[in-house]
mmCIF file of C-alpha atoms and ligand atoms in Angstrom:
data_model
loop_
_atom_site.group_PDB
_atom_site.id
_atom_site.type_symbol
_atom_site.label_atom_id
_atom_site.label_comp_id
_atom_site.label_asym_id
_atom_site.label_seq_id
_atom_site.Cartn_x
_atom_site.Cartn_y
_atom_site.Cartn_z
ATOM 1 C CA MET A 1 -19.545 -10.498 17.379
ATOM 2 C CA GLN A 2 -18.594 -11.420 13.810
ATOM 3 C CA LYS A 3 -14.919 -11.375 12.927
ATOM 4 C CA ALA A 4 -13.231 -9.591 10.038
ATOM 5 C CA ILE A 5 -9.750 -9.556 8.521
ATOM 6 C CA VAL A 6 -8.937 -5.962 7.509
ATOM 7 C CA LEU A 7 -6.024 -5.314 5.141
ATOM 8 C CA ILE A 8 -4.212 -2.301 6.619
ATOM 9 C CA SER A 9 -1.682 -0.582 4.338
ATOM 10 C CA GLY A 10 -1.409 2.550 6.471
ATOM 11 C CA GLY A 11 -3.097 4.822 3.899
ATOM 12 C CA LEU A 12 -6.402 6.710 3.905
ATOM 13 C CA ASP A 13 -8.431 3.986 2.174
ATOM 14 C CA SER A 14 -7.592 1.069 4.432
ATOM 15 C CA ALA A 15 -7.765 3.264 7.568
ATOM 16 C CA THR A 16 -11.274 4.381 6.601
ATOM 17 C CA ALA A 17 -12.284 0.774 5.841
ATOM 18 C CA LEU A 18 -10.971 -0.196 9.287
ATOM 19 C CA TRP A 19 -12.879 2.607 11.039
ATOM 20 C CA SER A 20 -16.084 1.724 9.147
ATOM 21 C CA ILE A 21 -16.186 -1.750 10.663
ATOM 22 C CA LYS A 22 -14.251 -1.622 13.940
ATOM 23 C CA GLU A 23 -17.299 -1.047 16.165
ATOM 24 C CA THR A 24 -19.330 -3.907 14.708
ATOM 25 C CA HIS A 25 -16.693 -6.635 14.230
ATOM 26 C CA GLU A 26 -13.800 -8.229 16.053
ATOM 27 C CA ILE A 27 -10.868 -7.121 13.895
ATOM 28 C CA TYR A 28 -7.748 -8.946 12.820
ATOM 29 C CA GLY A 29 -5.530 -6.437 11.023
ATOM 30 C CA LEU A 30 -3.330 -7.791 8.227
ATOM 31 C CA SER A 31 -0.387 -5.817 6.821
ATOM 32 C CA PHE A 32 2.271 -6.675 4.260
ATOM 33 C CA LYS A 33 5.868 -5.624 4.788
ATOM 34 C CA TYR A 34 8.053 -5.214 1.670
ATOM 35 C CA GLY A 35 11.449 -5.799 3.254
ATOM 36 C CA THR A 36 12.657 -2.367 4.383
ATOM 37 C CA THR A 37 11.055 -0.358 1.564
ATOM 38 C CA ASN A 38 7.747 0.570 3.237
ATOM 39 C CA LYS A 39 8.775 1.541 6.768
ATOM 40 C CA ASN A 40 6.484 4.592 6.886
ATOM 41 C CA GLU A 41 3.460 2.594 5.725
ATOM 42 C CA MET A 42 4.201 -0.091 8.317
ATOM 43 C CA ARG A 43 4.575 2.483 11.083
ATOM 44 C CA ALA A 44 1.233 4.001 10.078
ATOM 45 C CA ALA A 45 -0.397 0.561 9.897
ATOM 46 C CA ARG A 46 0.814 -0.321 13.400
ATOM 47 C CA ARG A 47 -0.398 2.996 14.851
ATOM 48 C CA LEU A 48 -3.794 2.652 13.177
ATOM 49 C CA ALA A 49 -4.208 -0.963 14.327
ATOM 50 C CA LYS A 50 -3.398 0.084 17.890
ATOM 51 C CA ALA A 51 -5.717 3.101 17.791
ATOM 52 C CA ALA A 52 -8.529 0.917 16.430
ATOM 53 C CA ASP A 53 -7.867 -1.559 19.258
ATOM 54 C CA VAL A 54 -7.751 -4.573 16.926
ATOM 55 C CA LYS A 55 -7.783 -8.041 18.455
ATOM 56 C CA GLU A 56 -4.516 -8.883 16.654
ATOM 57 C CA HIS A 57 -2.314 -7.204 14.048
ATOM 58 C CA ILE A 58 -0.693 -9.759 11.743
ATOM 59 C CA VAL A 59 2.316 -8.591 9.706
ATOM 60 C CA ILE A 60 3.514 -10.743 6.801
ATOM 61 C CA GLU A 61 6.866 -10.259 5.062
ATOM 62 C CA VAL A 62 6.484 -10.157 1.254
ATOM 63 C CA GLY A 63 9.888 -8.697 0.403
ATOM 64 C CA PHE A 64 10.089 -10.891 -2.714
ATOM 65 C CA LEU A 65 7.404 -8.749 -4.422
ATOM 66 C CA LYS A 66 8.808 -6.124 -6.767
ATOM 67 C CA GLU A 67 7.121 -3.383 -8.740
ATOM 68 C CA LEU A 68 6.852 -3.524 -12.522
ATOM 69 C CA GLY A 69 9.446 -0.780 -13.112
ATOM 70 C CA GLU A 70 12.040 -2.579 -11.010
ATOM 71 C CA LEU A 71 11.364 -5.957 -12.678
ATOM 72 C CA GLN A 72 11.649 -4.388 -16.131
ATOM 73 C CA SER A 73 14.888 -2.577 -15.338
ATOM 74 C CA GLU A 74 16.300 -5.893 -14.093
ATOM 75 C CA GLY A 75 15.208 -7.494 -17.388
ATOM 76 C CA LYS A 76 12.873 -9.912 -15.575
ATOM 77 C CA LEU A 77 9.624 -8.759 -17.162
ATOM 78 C CA GLU A 78 8.814 -7.541 -20.653
ATOM 79 C CA LYS A 79 7.247 -4.138 -21.275
ATOM 80 C CA ILE A 80 3.534 -4.042 -20.481
ATOM 81 C CA ASN A 81 1.311 -1.007 -20.532
ATOM 82 C CA LEU A 82 0.602 -0.558 -16.815
ATOM 83 C CA SER A 83 1.634 1.828 -14.030
ATOM 84 C CA ASP A 84 5.105 1.283 -12.554
ATOM 85 C CA CYS A 85 3.328 0.632 -9.215
ATOM 86 C CA TYR A 86 1.795 -2.563 -10.621
ATOM 87 C CA ILE A 87 3.048 -5.744 -8.920
ATOM 88 C CA PRO A 88 2.331 -9.025 -10.744
ATOM 89 C CA GLY A 89 -0.111 -11.238 -8.831
ATOM 90 C CA ARG A 90 -0.126 -8.976 -5.776
ATOM 91 C CA ASN A 91 -3.792 -9.007 -4.832
ATOM 92 C CA THR A 92 -4.202 -12.715 -5.515
ATOM 93 C CA ILE A 93 -1.263 -13.359 -3.151
ATOM 94 C CA PHE A 94 -2.705 -10.966 -0.539
ATOM 95 C CA PHE A 95 -6.222 -12.424 -0.630
ATOM 96 C CA GLY A 96 -4.794 -15.956 -0.533
ATOM 97 C CA ILE A 97 -2.955 -15.058 2.694
ATOM 98 C CA ALA A 98 -6.040 -13.236 4.029
ATOM 99 C CA ALA A 99 -8.173 -16.313 3.261
ATOM 100 C CA TYR A 100 -5.778 -18.460 5.287
ATOM 101 C CA PHE A 101 -6.136 -16.231 8.356
ATOM 102 C CA ALA A 102 -9.890 -15.837 7.811
ATOM 103 C CA GLU A 103 -10.314 -19.596 7.918
ATOM 104 C CA ILE A 104 -8.192 -20.211 11.028
ATOM 105 C CA LYS A 105 -9.621 -17.186 12.897
ATOM 106 C CA GLY A 106 -13.218 -17.921 11.830
ATOM 107 C CA ALA A 107 -13.668 -14.535 10.112
ATOM 108 C CA GLU A 108 -16.670 -13.869 7.850
ATOM 109 C CA LEU A 109 -15.177 -10.921 6.005
ATOM 110 C CA ILE A 110 -11.940 -9.832 4.389
ATOM 111 C CA VAL A 111 -12.165 -6.039 4.098
ATOM 112 C CA THR A 112 -10.035 -3.949 1.750
ATOM 113 C CA GLY A 113 -9.964 -0.246 0.878
ATOM 114 C CA HIS A 114 -9.671 -0.701 -2.897
ATOM 115 C CA ASN A 115 -11.416 2.094 -4.772
ATOM 116 C CA SER A 116 -12.115 3.542 -8.223
ATOM 117 C CA GLU A 117 -8.649 5.144 -8.369
ATOM 118 C CA ASP A 118 -6.907 1.741 -8.267
ATOM 119 C CA ASN A 119 -6.506 1.231 -12.007
ATOM 120 C CA PHE A 120 -5.084 -2.266 -12.001
ATOM 121 C CA PRO A 121 -6.520 -5.446 -13.549
ATOM 122 C CA ASP A 122 -6.515 -7.091 -10.096
ATOM 123 C CA SER A 123 -8.581 -4.276 -8.557
ATOM 124 C CA SER A 124 -11.686 -4.473 -10.773
ATOM 125 C CA ARG A 125 -15.222 -5.568 -9.833
ATOM 126 C CA GLU A 126 -14.821 -8.529 -12.191
ATOM 127 C CA TYR A 127 -11.643 -9.556 -10.353
ATOM 128 C CA PHE A 128 -13.260 -9.308 -6.888
ATOM 129 C CA ASP A 129 -16.289 -11.336 -8.047
ATOM 130 C CA ALA A 130 -13.936 -14.004 -9.392
ATOM 131 C CA ILE A 131 -11.731 -14.096 -6.286
ATOM 132 C CA ASN A 132 -14.825 -14.515 -4.110
ATOM 133 C CA LYS A 133 -15.999 -17.386 -6.254
ATOM 134 C CA ALA A 134 -12.558 -19.025 -5.973
ATOM 135 C CA LEU A 135 -12.440 -18.509 -2.182
ATOM 136 C CA SER A 136 -15.928 -19.964 -1.773
ATOM 137 C CA ILE A 137 -15.076 -23.062 -3.822
ATOM 138 C CA GLY A 138 -11.670 -23.455 -2.196
ATOM 139 C CA SER A 139 -12.601 -22.923 1.472
ATOM 140 C CA GLY A 140 -12.934 -25.816 3.902
ATOM 141 C CA ARG A 141 -15.880 -23.847 5.329
ATOM 142 C CA GLY A 142 -17.619 -23.941 1.935
ATOM 143 C CA LYS A 143 -20.274 -21.246 1.520
ATOM 144 C CA ARG A 144 -19.484 -20.040 5.063
ATOM 145 C CA GLY A 145 -15.958 -19.138 3.929
ATOM 146 C CA ALA A 146 -14.887 -15.485 4.121
ATOM 147 C CA LYS A 147 -15.917 -13.012 1.425
ATOM 148 C CA VAL A 148 -13.733 -10.166 0.207
ATOM 149 C CA THR A 149 -15.672 -6.935 0.812
ATOM 150 C CA THR A 150 -14.797 -3.702 -0.986
ATOM 151 C CA PRO A 151 -16.911 -0.902 0.546
ATOM 152 C CA PHE A 152 -15.230 1.827 -1.526
ATOM 153 C CA LEU A 153 -14.830 0.138 -4.919
ATOM 154 C CA GLU A 154 -17.133 2.649 -6.680
ATOM 155 C CA MET A 155 -15.758 5.687 -4.770
ATOM 156 C CA ASP A 156 -12.848 8.046 -5.355
ATOM 157 C CA LYS A 157 -10.462 9.484 -2.735
ATOM 158 C CA THR A 158 -12.598 12.574 -2.166
ATOM 159 C CA GLN A 159 -15.643 10.468 -1.283
ATOM 160 C CA ILE A 160 -13.528 8.252 0.979
ATOM 161 C CA LEU A 161 -12.028 11.306 2.717
ATOM 162 C CA ARG A 162 -15.540 12.627 3.447
ATOM 163 C CA ILE A 163 -16.382 9.284 5.091
ATOM 164 C CA ALA A 164 -13.068 9.396 6.997
ATOM 165 C CA HIS A 165 -13.992 12.807 8.431
ATOM 166 C CA ARG A 166 -17.422 11.531 9.458
ATOM 167 C CA LEU A 167 -15.913 8.445 11.152
ATOM 168 C CA LYS A 168 -13.182 10.571 12.808
ATOM 169 C CA VAL A 169 -10.359 8.524 11.296
ATOM 170 C CA PRO A 170 -7.058 9.841 12.794
ATOM 171 C CA LEU A 171 -5.683 11.077 9.443
ATOM 172 C CA ARG A 172 -2.440 12.249 11.054
ATOM 173 C CA MET A 173 -1.572 8.580 11.639
ATOM 174 C CA THR A 174 -1.998 7.648 7.954
ATOM 175 C CA TRP A 175 0.735 7.592 5.319
ATOM 176 C CA SER A 176 -0.331 7.918 1.646
ATOM 177 C CA CYS A 177 3.029 8.656 -0.030
ATOM 178 C CA HIS A 178 4.592 5.841 -2.079
ATOM 179 C CA LYS A 179 8.098 6.906 -1.055
ATOM 180 C CA ASP A 180 9.749 6.281 2.293
ATOM 181 C CA GLY A 181 11.141 9.727 3.096
ATOM 182 C CA SER A 182 10.984 11.671 6.365
ATOM 183 C CA SER A 183 7.956 13.571 4.991
ATOM 184 C CA PRO A 184 5.552 12.972 2.037
ATOM 185 C CA CYS A 185 7.349 13.604 -1.303
ATOM 186 C CA GLY A 186 4.450 15.648 -2.719
ATOM 187 C CA ILE A 187 4.902 14.388 -6.300
ATOM 188 C CA CYS A 188 4.022 10.662 -6.322
ATOM 189 C CA THR A 189 0.537 9.492 -7.364
ATOM 190 C CA GLY A 190 -0.320 8.806 -3.691
ATOM 191 C CA CYS A 191 0.575 12.362 -2.638
ATOM 192 C CA ILE A 192 -1.199 13.929 -5.633
ATOM 193 C CA ALA A 193 -4.418 11.960 -5.024
ATOM 194 C CA MET A 194 -4.409 12.853 -1.321
ATOM 195 C CA ARG A 195 -3.777 16.553 -2.039
ATOM 196 C CA ARG A 196 -6.660 16.642 -4.552
ATOM 197 C CA ALA A 197 -9.013 14.966 -2.062
ATOM 198 C CA LEU A 198 -8.012 17.423 0.680
ATOM 199 C CA ARG A 199 -8.604 20.370 -1.676
ATOM 200 C CA GLU A 200 -11.969 19.057 -2.874
ATOM 201 C CA THR A 201 -13.221 18.407 0.658
ATOM 202 C CA GLY A 202 -11.820 21.736 1.933
ATOM 203 C CA ALA A 203 -9.853 19.880 4.620
ATOM 204 C CA GLU A 204 -6.453 20.817 5.959
ATOM 205 C CA THR A 205 -3.359 18.664 5.395
ATOM 206 C CA PRO A 206 -3.277 16.120 8.220
HETATM 207 ZN ZN1 ZN B 1 4.599 10.920 -2.294
#
C-alpha cells in the first residue's frame, strides 16, 4: 500500500481530503499546533485522525507563527493588502515539514485540502507547481520524492461538502471556526463559508 502524509487541520476540507484517500493509502496525519490558540482545531484533528485509523498522527508545534493582523499591531510587519488570516511563509514551512516526514516515512503523496476559497498567494496553482518542483529537486529520493496533491484546488466549500456527504465524513467531529470558543462564533470567515455550504447543499448543521 502506498503511503501518504495528510495535513489535518480539523476542518471540513482536510477531513474530506483524509476520507478521500484513507482506504487506498497508509496514512500519516500531520497537524500544526499554534501554541494554545487552536485547541478546538487540534481536538478535531485528533478525533478525525483516530476515526480514520491513521498509522500515526504527528503533531508539530508552530507557536512562533503569527497572523498578519497580530504582526501589524505589534509593528513587526508593514501594511499589506491581504486577509488578517494570512501568515507569512506558512505553507512553505508546512510543506517543508511535510516533505521531511514524507522522506523518512517513504510517502509518495502529501495531501492537503486547499481549495478555491483560499485566497492567499501561497495557495495558488502556480505556488503548488513551484513547491512540487522545489521538492523534487531537493529530495534525496529525486523524482521519487513526495508530491503535494491538492484534490480540491478548483472546488469551493459547497462542492467539497457534497463529496464529504458521499464519503460519509463525520462532520460533527470537524471544527471550521477560526476562533477557539466553546461553540462556533458564527461570524468569522470559516463559519460563514461553512454556513453557506450547508445552505447550498441543503444539509443540516453538523
Ligand atoms: Zn467562527
